[in-house]
Amino acid sequence: INPSSVSASCCTHVGLLSVSASADLLLDELGAPLLIVQLLFLLPGLLLLAPDGLWVTVDVLDVPAFRGLFCVSDLHSGNMFARTSALVFSPQCGQVRNMATLKDITIRLKSIKNIQKITKSMKMVAAAKYARAEKQLKPARVYGTGALALYEKADIKAPEDKVAKHLIVGVTSDRGLCGAIHSGVAKTIKNEIANLTGSGKEVMVINVGDKLRGLLHRTHGKHILLNCKEVGRKPPNFSDASVIATELLTSGYEFDQGSVIFNRFRSVISYKTDQKPLFSNDTVSSSENMGVYDDIDADVLRNYQEFALVNVIYLALKESSTSEQSARMTAMDSASKNASEMIDKLTLTFNRTRQAVITKELIEIISGAAAL
Amino acid sequence: MLAARLFRRALPVLRQARSYADAASGAPQMSFTFASPTQVFFREASVKQVDVPTLTGVFGILPAHVPTLQVLRPGVVTVFNDDGSSAKYFVSSGSVTVNADSSVQLLAEEAVPLDQLDVTAARANLEKAQSELVGTADEAVRAEVQISIEANEAIVKALE
């Protein structure tokens, strides 16, 4: 080990820890197993018993290039040669980073362990809820795609020029700690609002879930039509969807075209923000392909449309809840993993600190005894 | 006469492949999807006929039925499979869509196989609903009770 490399390694640390690190290297260089190695302070004049039996002392080298340079000199021969040197950054910046005491580390370790327990149990709960949600999603998907089949097969599209009033239904939930579920939907909604208002159309948003309201109400508060709470506590069912649809229809907002924005479930580890269209009665009845369909009067069409609206919202609720549970499961899983990594690191630091404390006490005793 | 013979020889011999007309496999199969929010009964299945109760009456849907949209009323849906067997379900409400490509989507808000319904419970509910109807005057409540009466009557009729 040459002196330059030692000082280079010291430069990365701040404070007195660096000195003790260099003391490790210092005594290592002497080629013997480390005995009294970790010093908390390298004070000038402090006597160290090097493993090879030599007493060495610490002197200060007054070199203007360095702040404070400690070198170890061989007491026996009286020569002052720098075996190694340590660069110590004294606290110029004003902030002293004291080494963490055992107590601090213990407190931190305990709190991280508690957090890990919590995230692990949240992961278990989310896994159970996800399994149930995925099972319920299968029939819900068949049902939802069946509801949209008419619009796909009849190729119903909203006329580009006439459409003036838009509706966006954003489906999330009330609870967080599930990754980017809510922010994904909010981002898509914000983009949609920007596009539509840019081309002069009127947009209103229905928030299903408190999180979405929190994300949107500050910047797009004037576009919010309805807020739905208490979403996500229990698995969504058809009556929830019908409540939302009823409120929408009684709100009196006559939209020309709409879309439901939700997170579509793809697999345990992946979901995607998706949109499904909503059409107004006028759009459907005036669509060209609808002439093929026989015997439809306005009443039947209105009932049919209302039912289809509920079905689409139901599909969105089911997909969204499954995606949310799987996302929460993966988020809590990675949180637990990170916590266990931190615990490992902290445990090592704790042990090192504990040994340092013991060493310090030993040195004090020994140097006290030697002084007698 | 020679000219006629020559003329006849000059005529191309028309080969006529005589066969029967193609069987009616050109008619599209019905892709039948019957689901409720919690359960799927048929998913793009091929069936022979489906009888559905709608607001305008009960009608049967066969493959190549004219496209239509209808809203269901409480009643019995009968599905006739290709092999001749039939299955009955009670539906509360919903919609039926027959598309041009002969696919049928029957979406019911609640649907149960008929054998899972109890006629005595249905009768009891019907009597309770009828007595409630006499008691209330509020429009919304009356409408709900009338819906309940209609549904229960349909159940009782189906099970008898």
Coordinates of C-alpha atoms in Angstrom, one line a residue:
Chain A
I1 CA 0.0 0.0 0.0
N2 CA 1.6 3.2 -1.0
P3 CA 0.8 6.5 0.8
S4 CA -1.0 8.0 -2.2
S5 CA -3.5 5.3 -2.4
V6 CA -4.3 5.5 1.3
S7 CA -4.9 9.2 1.1
A8 CA -7.0 8.7 -1.9
S9 CA -9.2 6.3 0.0
C10 CA -9.4 8.7 2.9
C11 CA -10.6 11.5 0.6
T12 CA -13.9 9.8 0.1
H13 CA -14.8 9.9 3.8
V14 CA -15.6 12.8 6.0
G15 CA -14.7 13.0 9.6
L16 CA -12.8 10.9 11.9
L17 CA -14.0 7.6 10.6
S18 CA -11.6 8.0 7.7
V19 CA -8.8 8.2 10.2
S20 CA -9.7 4.9 11.7
A21 CA -10.0 3.4 8.3
S22 CA -6.5 4.5 7.5
A23 CA -5.4 3.3 10.8
D24 CA -6.6 -0.2 9.7
L25 CA -4.6 0.1 6.5
L26 CA -1.7 1.5 8.4
L27 CA -1.3 -1.4 10.7
D28 CA -2.1 -3.8 8.0
E29 CA 0.8 -2.7 6.2
L30 CA 3.0 -3.7 9.0
G31 CA 2.1 -7.2 8.0
A32 CA 0.6 -8.6 11.1
P33 CA -3.0 -9.4 12.0
L34 CA -4.9 -6.4 13.2
L35 CA -5.1 -6.2 16.9
I36 CA -5.8 -2.7 18.1
V37 CA -6.9 -1.3 14.9
Q38 CA -9.8 1.0 15.2
L39 CA -9.1 4.3 16.7
L40 CA -11.7 6.9 17.1
F41 CA -9.2 9.7 17.3
L42 CA -5.7 9.8 16.1
L43 CA -4.4 12.4 18.4
P44 CA -0.9 13.8 18.2
G45 CA 1.3 12.1 20.6
L46 CA -0.9 9.1 21.1
L47 CA 1.1 6.0 21.4
L48 CA 0.1 2.9 19.5
L49 CA 1.4 -0.5 20.0
A50 CA 2.0 -1.8 16.5
P51 CA 1.5 -5.6 16.1
D52 CA 5.1 -6.1 15.3
G53 CA 5.9 -5.0 18.8
L54 CA 7.1 -1.5 18.0
W55 CA 5.6 1.5 19.7
V56 CA 4.8 4.1 17.3
T57 CA 3.6 7.6 17.8
V58 CA 1.4 9.9 15.9
D59 CA 2.8 13.3 14.8
V60 CA 1.4 16.1 12.9
L61 CA 3.0 17.0 9.7
D62 CA 2.8 20.6 9.0
V63 CA 2.5 20.8 5.3
P64 CA 0.6 23.7 4.0
A65 CA -0.9 21.6 1.2
F66 CA -2.9 19.5 3.5
R67 CA -5.3 20.5 6.2
G68 CA -3.9 18.1 8.8
L69 CA -1.7 15.3 8.1
F70 CA -1.0 12.6 10.5
C71 CA 1.9 10.4 10.1
V72 CA 3.1 7.5 12.2
S73 CA 6.7 7.6 13.2
D74 CA 8.7 4.9 14.6
L75 CA 9.4 5.8 18.2
H76 CA 12.1 3.4 18.6
S77 CA 14.4 4.7 16.0
G78 CA 13.1 8.2 16.4
N79 CA 12.9 8.5 12.7
M80 CA 9.9 10.4 11.4
F81 CA 9.0 8.6 8.3
A82 CA 5.6 8.5 7.0
R83 CA 4.6 4.9 7.0
T84 CA 1.3 6.0 5.7
S85 CA -0.5 9.2 5.9
A86 CA -4.0 10.1 6.6
L87 CA -5.9 13.0 5.2
V88 CA -8.4 14.4 7.6
F89 CA -10.9 16.9 6.6
S90 CA -11.6 19.0 9.5
P91 CA -15.0 20.5 9.8
Q92 CA -14.7 23.6 7.6
C93 CA -18.2 23.4 6.2
G94 CA -19.7 23.7 9.6
Q95 CA -21.5 20.4 9.7
V96 CA -20.0 17.7 11.7
R97 CA -21.2 14.3 10.9
N98 CA -20.7 12.4 14.1
M99 CA -20.4 8.7 13.9
A100 CA -23.7 7.1 14.7
T101 CA -23.8 5.8 18.2
L102 CA -25.0 2.3 19.0
K103 CA -28.2 3.7 20.3
D104 CA -29.0 5.5 17.1
I105 CA -28.3 2.4 15.0
T106 CA -30.4 0.3 17.3
I107 CA -33.3 2.6 17.0
R108 CA -33.1 2.8 13.3
L109 CA -32.7 -1.0 13.0
K110 CA -35.8 -1.6 15.1
S111 CA -37.9 0.8 13.1
I112 CA -36.8 -0.7 9.8
K113 CA -37.6 -4.2 11.1
N114 CA -41.1 -3.0 12.0
I115 CA -41.6 -1.5 8.6
Q116 CA -40.5 -4.7 7.0
K117 CA -43.1 -6.7 9.0
I118 CA -45.8 -4.3 7.9
T119 CA -44.9 -4.4 4.2
K120 CA -44.7 -8.2 4.3
S121 CA -48.1 -8.5 5.8
M122 CA -49.5 -5.9 3.3
K123 CA -48.0 -8.1 0.6
M124 CA -49.8 -11.2 1.9
V125 CA -53.1 -9.3 2.1
A126 CA -52.7 -7.9 -1.4
A127 CA -51.9 -11.4 -2.7
A128 CA -55.0 -12.9 -1.3
K129 CA -57.2 -10.0 -2.6
Y130 CA -55.5 -10.3 -6.0
A131 CA -56.3 -14.0 -6.3
R132 CA -59.9 -13.4 -5.6
A133 CA -60.1 -10.4 -7.9
E134 CA -58.5 -12.3 -10.8
K135 CA -61.0 -15.1 -10.4
Q136 CA -63.8 -12.7 -10.6
L137 CA -62.3 -10.9 -13.5
K138 CA -62.7 -13.8 -15.9
P139 CA -66.5 -13.8 -16.2
A140 CA -66.4 -10.0 -16.0
R141 CA -64.2 -9.8 -19.0
V142 CA -66.5 -12.0 -21.1
Y143 CA -69.4 -9.9 -19.9
G144 CA -67.7 -6.6 -20.6
T145 CA -66.5 -7.5 -24.1
G146 CA -70.0 -8.8 -24.9
A147 CA -71.4 -5.4 -23.9
L148 CA -69.0 -3.6 -26.3
A149 CA -69.6 -6.1 -29.1
L150 CA -72.3 -4.0 -30.7
Y151 CA -70.2 -0.9 -31.0
E152 CA -67.4 -2.9 -32.5
K153 CA -69.4 -4.9 -34.9
A154 CA -71.5 -2.0 -36.1
D155 CA -68.4 0.1 -36.2
I156 CA -69.9 3.0 -34.5
K157 CA -67.8 6.1 -34.4
A158 CA -68.5 9.5 -33.1
P159 CA -68.6 12.1 -35.9
E160 CA -65.4 14.2 -35.6
D161 CA -66.8 17.6 -36.3
K162 CA -70.0 17.5 -34.3
V163 CA -68.6 16.2 -31.1
A164 CA -68.5 19.1 -28.6
K165 CA -69.0 17.6 -25.2
H166 CA -66.8 15.0 -23.9
L167 CA -66.9 12.8 -20.8
I168 CA -64.0 11.0 -19.1
V169 CA -64.6 8.5 -16.4
G170 CA -61.3 7.8 -14.6
V171 CA -61.3 4.6 -12.5
T172 CA -58.8 4.2 -9.7
S173 CA -59.3 3.7 -6.0
D174 CA -59.0 5.3 -2.5
R175 CA -55.8 3.6 -1.3
G176 CA -52.2 4.2 -2.2
L177 CA -49.0 2.2 -1.9
C178 CA -49.7 0.5 -5.2
G179 CA -47.0 1.8 -7.5
A180 CA -48.0 4.0 -10.4
I181 CA -51.6 3.0 -10.7
H182 CA -53.2 6.3 -9.9
S183 CA -50.7 8.5 -11.5
G184 CA -50.9 6.6 -14.8
V185 CA -54.6 7.2 -15.1
A186 CA -54.2 10.8 -14.0
K187 CA -51.6 11.4 -16.6
T188 CA -53.7 10.0 -19.4
I189 CA -56.7 12.1 -18.2
K190 CA -54.6 15.2 -18.1
N191 CA -53.3 14.6 -21.6
E192 CA -56.8 14.0 -22.9
I193 CA -58.1 17.2 -21.3
A194 CA -55.2 19.1 -22.8
N195 CA -55.9 17.7 -26.3
L196 CA -59.6 18.3 -26.1
T197 CA -59.6 21.8 -24.7
G198 CA -56.9 22.6 -27.2
S199 CA -59.3 21.8 -30.0
G200 CA -62.1 23.7 -28.3
K201 CA -64.2 20.9 -26.9
E202 CA -65.8 20.8 -23.5
V203 CA -64.6 18.1 -21.1
M204 CA -65.9 16.9 -17.8
V205 CA -64.4 14.2 -15.7
I206 CA -65.9 11.7 -13.2
N207 CA -63.4 10.5 -10.6
V208 CA -64.0 7.1 -9.3
G209 CA -61.7 6.9 -6.3
D210 CA -60.3 9.5 -3.9
K211 CA -56.8 9.3 -5.2
L212 CA -57.7 10.5 -8.6
R213 CA -59.6 13.4 -7.1
G214 CA -56.5 14.3 -5.1
L215 CA -54.4 14.3 -8.3
L216 CA -56.8 16.2 -10.4
H217 CA -58.7 18.7 -8.3
R218 CA -55.9 21.2 -7.9
T219 CA -55.0 21.7 -11.6
H220 CA -58.2 20.5 -13.3
G221 CA -60.8 21.3 -10.7
K222 CA -63.2 23.0 -13.0
H223 CA -63.4 19.9 -15.2
I224 CA -64.6 17.6 -12.4
L225 CA -68.2 16.6 -12.5
L226 CA -68.5 13.8 -9.9
N227 CA -66.3 12.2 -7.2
C228 CA -66.8 8.7 -5.9
K229 CA -65.4 7.6 -2.6
E230 CA -65.2 4.3 -0.7
V231 CA -63.7 2.6 -3.7
G232 CA -61.3 -0.2 -3.2
R233 CA -62.2 -1.3 0.3
K234 CA -64.3 -4.1 -1.0
P235 CA -64.3 -5.8 -4.4
P236 CA -66.5 -3.9 -6.8
N237 CA -69.8 -5.4 -7.9
F238 CA -72.5 -4.6 -10.4
S239 CA -74.5 -2.5 -8.1
D240 CA -71.5 -0.2 -7.6
A241 CA -71.3 0.3 -11.3
S242 CA -75.0 0.9 -11.6
V243 CA -74.7 3.6 -8.8
I244 CA -72.0 5.4 -10.7
A245 CA -74.0 5.2 -14.0
T246 CA -77.2 6.4 -12.3
E247 CA -75.4 9.4 -10.9
L248 CA -73.9 10.2 -14.2
L249 CA -77.2 10.0 -16.0
T250 CA -79.0 12.1 -13.4
S251 CA -76.2 14.7 -13.3
G252 CA -77.7 16.1 -16.5
Y253 CA -74.4 16.4 -18.5
E254 CA -75.4 15.5 -22.0
F255 CA -72.2 14.2 -23.5
D256 CA -71.7 13.4 -27.1
Q257 CA -68.8 11.1 -26.7
G258 CA -66.9 9.7 -23.7
S259 CA -64.3 7.3 -22.6
V260 CA -63.6 5.2 -19.5
I261 CA -59.9 5.3 -18.5
F262 CA -58.7 2.5 -16.3
N263 CA -55.8 0.1 -15.8
R264 CA -56.3 -3.1 -17.8
F265 CA -54.9 -6.1 -16.1
R266 CA -52.3 -8.0 -18.2
S267 CA -50.4 -10.2 -15.8
V268 CA -49.3 -10.3 -12.2
I269 CA -46.4 -8.0 -12.9
S270 CA -47.9 -5.8 -15.6
Y271 CA -50.9 -3.7 -16.3
K272 CA -51.6 -1.0 -18.9
T273 CA -53.7 2.1 -18.9
D274 CA -56.5 1.6 -21.3
Q275 CA -59.6 3.4 -22.7
K276 CA -63.0 2.1 -23.7
P277 CA -65.4 4.3 -25.6
L278 CA -68.8 5.5 -24.5
F279 CA -71.3 6.6 -27.1
S280 CA -74.3 8.8 -26.8
N281 CA -77.8 7.8 -27.9
D282 CA -77.7 10.3 -30.8
T283 CA -74.4 8.9 -32.1
V284 CA -75.6 5.4 -32.0
S285 CA -79.0 6.0 -33.6
S286 CA -77.5 8.1 -36.4
S287 CA -74.7 5.8 -37.2
E288 CA -75.0 4.3 -40.7
N289 CA -74.7 0.7 -39.8
M290 CA -77.5 0.9 -37.3
G291 CA -79.9 0.7 -40.1
V292 CA -79.1 -3.0 -40.3
Y293 CA -80.6 -3.5 -36.9
D294 CA -84.3 -4.1 -37.0
D295 CA -87.1 -2.8 -34.9
I296 CA -85.3 -0.4 -32.7
D297 CA -87.3 2.5 -31.2
A298 CA -85.9 5.3 -29.1
D299 CA -87.0 3.7 -25.8
V300 CA -85.4 0.4 -26.4
L301 CA -82.2 2.1 -27.6
R302 CA -82.1 4.3 -24.5
N303 CA -82.5 1.3 -22.2
Y304 CA -80.0 -0.6 -24.1
Q305 CA -77.5 2.3 -23.9
E306 CA -78.0 2.7 -20.2
F307 CA -77.4 -0.9 -19.6
A308 CA -74.3 -0.9 -21.8
L309 CA -72.9 2.1 -19.9
V310 CA -73.2 0.2 -16.6
N311 CA -71.5 -2.8 -18.2
V312 CA -68.5 -0.8 -19.4
I313 CA -68.1 0.8 -16.0
Y314 CA -68.4 -2.6 -14.4
L315 CA -65.6 -4.0 -16.6
A316 CA -63.4 -1.0 -15.9
L317 CA -63.9 -1.4 -12.1
K318 CA -63.1 -5.1 -12.2
E319 CA -60.0 -4.7 -14.3
S320 CA -58.8 -1.7 -12.3
S321 CA -59.2 -3.5 -8.9
T322 CA -57.2 -6.5 -10.2
S323 CA -54.4 -4.4 -11.5
E324 CA -54.3 -2.4 -8.3
Q325 CA -54.0 -5.5 -6.1
S326 CA -51.3 -7.0 -8.2
A327 CA -49.4 -3.7 -8.3
R328 CA -49.7 -3.4 -4.5
M329 CA -48.4 -6.9 -4.1
T330 CA -45.3 -6.2 -6.2
A331 CA -44.7 -2.8 -4.6
M332 CA -44.9 -4.2 -1.1
D333 CA -42.7 -7.1 -2.1
S334 CA -39.9 -4.8 -3.3
A335 CA -40.4 -2.6 -0.2
S336 CA -39.8 -5.7 2.0
K337 CA -36.7 -6.6 -0.1
N338 CA -35.3 -3.1 0.2
A339 CA -36.0 -3.1 3.9
S340 CA -34.2 -6.4 4.4
E341 CA -31.2 -5.1 2.5
M342 CA -31.1 -2.1 4.7
I343 CA -31.4 -4.3 7.7
D344 CA -28.4 -6.3 6.6
K345 CA -26.3 -3.2 6.0
L346 CA -27.3 -1.7 9.3
T347 CA -26.5 -4.9 11.2
L348 CA -23.0 -4.9 9.8
T349 CA -22.6 -1.3 10.7
F350 CA -23.9 -2.1 14.1
N351 CA -21.4 -4.9 14.6
R352 CA -18.6 -2.7 13.4
T353 CA -19.6 0.1 15.7
R354 CA -20.0 -2.3 18.6
Q355 CA -16.5 -3.6 18.1
A356 CA -15.2 0.0 17.8
V357 CA -16.7 0.8 21.1
I358 CA -15.2 -2.2 22.8
T359 CA -11.8 -1.4 21.2
K360 CA -12.0 2.2 22.4
E361 CA -12.7 1.1 25.9
L362 CA -9.9 -1.4 25.8
I363 CA -7.5 1.3 24.6
E364 CA -8.5 3.6 27.3
I365 CA -7.9 1.0 29.9
I366 CA -4.6 -0.1 28.4
S367 CA -3.3 3.4 28.0
G368 CA -4.6 4.3 31.4
A369 CA -2.8 1.3 32.8
A370 CA 0.3 2.1 30.9
A371 CA 0.4 5.5 32.3
L372 CA 0.7 4.3 35.7
Chain B
M1 CA -78.4 -32.0 -94.2
L2 CA -74.6 -32.2 -94.4
A3 CA -74.5 -28.6 -93.3
A4 CA -76.7 -29.5 -90.3
R5 CA -74.4 -32.4 -89.4
L6 CA -71.3 -30.3 -89.7
F7 CA -73.0 -27.6 -87.7
R8 CA -73.9 -30.0 -85.0
R9 CA -70.3 -31.3 -84.9
A10 CA -69.0 -27.8 -84.7
L11 CA -71.1 -27.1 -81.6
P12 CA -69.0 -27.5 -78.6
V13 CA -70.0 -30.4 -76.5
L14 CA -71.3 -28.9 -73.4
R15 CA -70.3 -31.0 -70.4
Q16 CA -72.8 -30.5 -67.7
A17 CA -71.6 -31.6 -64.3
R18 CA -74.9 -32.3 -62.6
S19 CA -74.9 -32.3 -58.8
Y20 CA -77.2 -31.4 -56.0
A21 CA -77.2 -28.0 -54.5
D22 CA -74.7 -27.2 -51.7
A23 CA -76.0 -28.0 -48.3
A24 CA -77.0 -25.0 -46.2
S25 CA -73.6 -24.8 -44.5
G26 CA -73.3 -21.4 -46.0
A27 CA -75.6 -20.2 -43.3
P28 CA -73.5 -18.7 -40.5
Q29 CA -73.3 -20.5 -37.2
M30 CA -74.6 -18.6 -34.2
S31 CA -71.8 -17.5 -31.9
F32 CA -73.8 -17.3 -28.7
T33 CA -72.4 -15.5 -25.6
F34 CA -74.6 -15.6 -22.5
A35 CA -73.2 -14.1 -19.4
S36 CA -74.0 -12.3 -16.1
P37 CA -71.5 -10.1 -14.3
T38 CA -70.4 -12.9 -12.1
Q39 CA -70.9 -16.0 -14.3
V40 CA -70.5 -17.1 -17.9
F41 CA -73.0 -19.7 -19.2
F42 CA -72.1 -19.7 -22.8
R43 CA -69.1 -18.2 -24.5
E44 CA -69.2 -18.0 -28.3
A45 CA -70.9 -21.3 -28.3
S46 CA -72.7 -22.7 -31.3
V47 CA -76.3 -23.4 -30.4
K48 CA -79.4 -24.1 -32.5
Q49 CA -81.9 -21.7 -31.0
V50 CA -82.4 -19.3 -28.1
D51 CA -85.7 -18.1 -26.8
V52 CA -85.5 -14.7 -25.0
P53 CA -88.1 -12.8 -23.1
T54 CA -88.0 -9.1 -24.1
L55 CA -90.1 -6.1 -23.4
T56 CA -91.8 -6.6 -26.7
G57 CA -92.5 -10.3 -26.2
V58 CA -90.7 -13.6 -26.3
F59 CA -88.9 -14.4 -29.5
G60 CA -86.7 -17.1 -30.7
I61 CA -83.3 -16.5 -32.2
L62 CA -81.9 -18.8 -34.8
P63 CA -78.7 -18.5 -36.8
A64 CA -79.0 -15.8 -39.5
H65 CA -81.6 -13.9 -37.5
V66 CA -82.1 -10.4 -38.5
P67 CA -79.8 -8.0 -36.5
T68 CA -81.6 -6.4 -33.6
L69 CA -81.2 -5.0 -30.1
Q70 CA -83.6 -5.8 -27.4
V71 CA -84.0 -5.2 -23.7
L72 CA -84.9 -8.2 -21.5
R73 CA -87.7 -8.5 -19.0
P74 CA -87.8 -11.0 -16.1
G75 CA -88.4 -14.4 -17.6
V76 CA -87.1 -17.6 -18.8
V77 CA -84.3 -18.0 -21.4
T78 CA -84.3 -21.3 -23.2
V79 CA -81.2 -22.4 -25.0
F80 CA -81.5 -25.3 -27.5
N81 CA -78.2 -26.9 -28.1
D82 CA -77.0 -28.4 -31.4
D83 CA -77.6 -31.9 -30.0
G84 CA -81.2 -31.2 -29.2
S85 CA -81.0 -30.8 -25.4
S86 CA -82.3 -27.6 -23.9
A87 CA -81.4 -25.6 -20.8
K88 CA -83.6 -23.0 -19.1
Y89 CA -82.4 -20.0 -17.1
F90 CA -84.2 -17.3 -15.3
V91 CA -83.0 -13.8 -16.1
S92 CA -83.9 -10.7 -14.2
S93 CA -83.1 -8.1 -16.9
G94 CA -80.5 -7.2 -19.4
S95 CA -80.0 -6.8 -23.1
V96 CA -79.7 -9.0 -26.1
T97 CA -77.8 -8.1 -29.3
V98 CA -78.0 -10.0 -32.6
N99 CA -75.4 -8.8 -35.0
A100 CA -75.1 -9.1 -38.7
D101 CA -72.5 -11.8 -38.5
S102 CA -75.0 -13.9 -36.6
S103 CA -73.3 -13.5 -33.2
V104 CA -75.6 -13.1 -30.3
Q105 CA -74.7 -11.5 -27.0
L106 CA -77.2 -12.1 -24.2
L107 CA -76.2 -10.1 -21.2
A108 CA -78.3 -10.6 -18.1
E109 CA -77.9 -8.6 -14.9
E110 CA -78.8 -11.8 -12.9
A111 CA -79.2 -15.2 -14.4
V112 CA -79.7 -18.5 -12.6
P113 CA -80.5 -22.0 -13.9
L114 CA -84.2 -22.6 -13.3
D115 CA -83.6 -25.6 -11.0
Q116 CA -81.9 -23.4 -8.5
L117 CA -85.1 -21.4 -7.8
D118 CA -87.5 -22.2 -5.0
V119 CA -91.1 -21.8 -5.9
T120 CA -92.4 -21.4 -2.4
A121 CA -89.9 -18.6 -1.6
A122 CA -91.0 -17.0 -4.9
R123 CA -94.6 -17.1 -3.9
A124 CA -93.9 -15.7 -0.5
N125 CA -91.9 -12.8 -2.0
L126 CA -94.8 -12.2 -4.5
E127 CA -97.4 -11.9 -1.7
K128 CA -95.1 -9.7 0.3
A129 CA -94.5 -7.4 -2.7
Q130 CA -98.2 -7.2 -3.5
S131 CA -99.1 -6.2 0.0
E132 CA -96.3 -3.6 -0.1
L133 CA -97.8 -2.1 -3.2
V134 CA -101.1 -1.5 -1.5
G135 CA -99.3 0.1 1.4
T136 CA -97.1 2.7 -0.2
A137 CA -97.9 5.9 -2.2
D138 CA -94.4 7.1 -3.0
E139 CA -93.7 6.9 -6.8
A140 CA -90.2 5.6 -6.6
V141 CA -91.0 3.0 -4.0
R142 CA -94.1 1.9 -6.0
A143 CA -92.0 1.5 -9.1
E144 CA -89.5 -0.7 -7.2
V145 CA -92.2 -2.8 -5.7
Q146 CA -93.9 -3.2 -9.1
I147 CA -90.6 -4.4 -10.5
S148 CA -90.4 -6.9 -7.7
I149 CA -93.9 -8.1 -8.3
E150 CA -93.2 -8.6 -12.0
A151 CA -90.1 -10.5 -11.3
N152 CA -91.7 -12.8 -8.8
E153 CA -94.7 -13.4 -11.0
A154 CA -92.4 -14.5 -13.7
I155 CA -90.5 -16.8 -11.4
V156 CA -93.6 -18.4 -10.2
K157 CA -95.0 -18.8 -13.7
A158 CA -91.7 -20.3 -14.9
L159 CA -91.6 -22.8 -12.1
E160 CA -95.1 -24.0 -12.4

